[in-house]
Amino acid sequence: MKSVGGLARGRGMGDSQRTQWLLSRPACADINSAMQEVTGSENTTSGQHAESSQSRMRRGDEDMRSLLNFLLSRDPFACDETLRSISTGVTATR
């Protein structure tokens, strides 16, 4: 199910309509899944997708390792009483 122009465009799309649309998504997903099961079709992607190439997978792995190393060196969930910048690791003084 698609809406013309997205959620923010057009007339009459106020907060209550957006909320109703958003809350109806799980039911729409269930209906979509049931229709795919009944018709024997499914929404799949081809094996030629750009994100599945070896170079993209290698790059994704490198990016994930870089992010992991960044977060390990600047633990955002450290349990101390200081205010600290996640990006630089600088601790604020009182």
Tab-separated table of C-alpha atoms in Angstrom:
chain	number	residue	atom	x	y	z
A	1	MET	CA	0.000	0.000	0.000
A	2	LYS	CA	1.521	3.309	-1.043
A	3	SER	CA	0.435	6.837	-0.448
A	4	VAL	CA	0.850	9.519	-3.078
A	5	GLY	CA	3.382	12.157	-2.077
A	6	GLY	CA	4.419	10.546	1.195
A	7	LEU	CA	3.247	11.373	4.689
A	8	ALA	CA	4.031	15.080	4.783
A	9	ARG	CA	2.588	16.216	1.465
A	10	GLY	CA	-0.929	16.921	0.402
A	11	ARG	CA	-3.934	18.159	2.289
A	12	GLY	CA	-5.570	16.816	5.401
A	13	MET	CA	-2.586	14.947	6.832
A	14	GLY	CA	-2.594	16.189	10.386
A	15	ASP	CA	-1.128	14.619	13.500
A	16	SER	CA	-4.093	12.324	14.099
A	17	GLN	CA	-4.042	11.061	10.493
A	18	ARG	CA	-0.285	10.427	10.652
A	19	THR	CA	-0.710	8.569	13.937
A	20	GLN	CA	-3.521	6.447	12.511
A	21	TRP	CA	-1.444	5.689	9.399
A	22	LEU	CA	1.577	4.763	11.505
A	23	LEU	CA	-0.393	2.534	13.860
A	24	SER	CA	-1.974	0.711	10.894
A	25	ARG	CA	1.429	-0.385	9.490
A	26	PRO	CA	1.681	-3.678	11.454
A	27	ALA	CA	-1.773	-4.740	10.250
A	28	CYS	CA	-0.869	-3.792	6.672
A	29	ALA	CA	2.348	-5.821	6.943
A	30	ASP	CA	0.366	-8.856	8.141
A	31	ILE	CA	-2.082	-8.486	5.252
A	32	ASN	CA	0.791	-8.109	2.784
A	33	SER	CA	2.475	-11.264	4.120
A	34	ALA	CA	-0.788	-13.208	3.943
A	35	MET	CA	-1.415	-12.078	0.352
A	36	GLN	CA	2.097	-13.127	-0.658
A	37	GLU	CA	1.536	-16.525	0.952
A	38	VAL	CA	-1.836	-17.009	-0.781
A	39	THR	CA	-0.503	-16.006	-4.193
A	40	GLY	CA	2.773	-17.887	-3.801
A	41	SER	CA	4.823	-14.798	-4.495
A	42	GLU	CA	7.357	-13.046	-2.355
A	43	ASN	CA	9.284	-9.828	-2.367
A	44	THR	CA	12.922	-10.785	-2.963
A	45	THR	CA	16.002	-9.123	-4.353
A	46	SER	CA	18.264	-10.423	-7.066
A	47	GLY	CA	21.740	-11.752	-6.385
A	48	GLN	CA	23.129	-8.917	-8.486
A	49	HIS	CA	22.381	-6.286	-5.875
A	50	ALA	CA	25.290	-3.868	-5.489
A	51	GLU	CA	25.423	-4.300	-1.710
A	52	SER	CA	26.093	-8.047	-2.039
A	53	SER	CA	29.331	-7.758	-4.033
A	54	GLN	CA	32.575	-8.914	-2.406
A	55	SER	CA	34.062	-5.412	-2.411
A	56	ARG	CA	30.966	-3.934	-0.721
A	57	MET	CA	30.925	-6.695	1.863
A	58	ARG	CA	34.633	-6.152	2.563
A	59	ARG	CA	34.075	-2.396	2.872
A	60	GLY	CA	31.133	-2.973	5.202
A	61	ASP	CA	33.263	-5.270	7.347
A	62	GLU	CA	36.048	-2.670	7.510
A	63	ASP	CA	33.547	0.054	8.418
A	64	MET	CA	32.016	-2.141	11.129
A	65	ARG	CA	35.461	-2.858	12.615
A	66	SER	CA	36.317	0.848	12.511
A	67	LEU	CA	33.087	1.746	14.324
A	68	LEU	CA	33.618	-1.024	16.870
A	69	ASN	CA	37.166	0.169	17.603
A	70	PHE	CA	35.881	3.741	17.952
A	71	LEU	CA	33.198	2.706	20.438
A	72	LEU	CA	35.548	0.437	22.385
A	73	SER	CA	37.982	3.302	22.892
A	74	ARG	CA	35.185	5.736	23.875
A	75	ASP	CA	32.652	3.603	25.728
A	76	PRO	CA	29.369	5.587	25.575
A	77	PHE	CA	27.903	3.379	28.308
A	78	ALA	CA	30.622	3.849	30.928
A	79	CYS	CA	29.184	4.173	34.421
A	80	ASP	CA	30.989	7.188	35.786
A	81	GLU	CA	29.727	10.522	37.061
A	82	THR	CA	31.545	12.701	34.528
A	83	LEU	CA	30.290	14.376	31.394
A	84	ARG	CA	32.321	13.159	28.434
A	85	SER	CA	32.284	13.831	24.694
A	86	ILE	CA	31.774	10.594	22.764
A	87	SER	CA	33.565	11.902	19.669
A	88	THR	CA	36.698	13.263	21.367
A	89	GLY	CA	36.774	11.525	24.746
A	90	VAL	CA	37.328	14.880	26.497
A	91	THR	CA	35.962	14.978	30.057
A	92	ALA	CA	34.224	18.133	31.296
A	93	THR	CA	35.453	19.841	34.445
A	94	ARG	CA	33.137	21.000	37.203
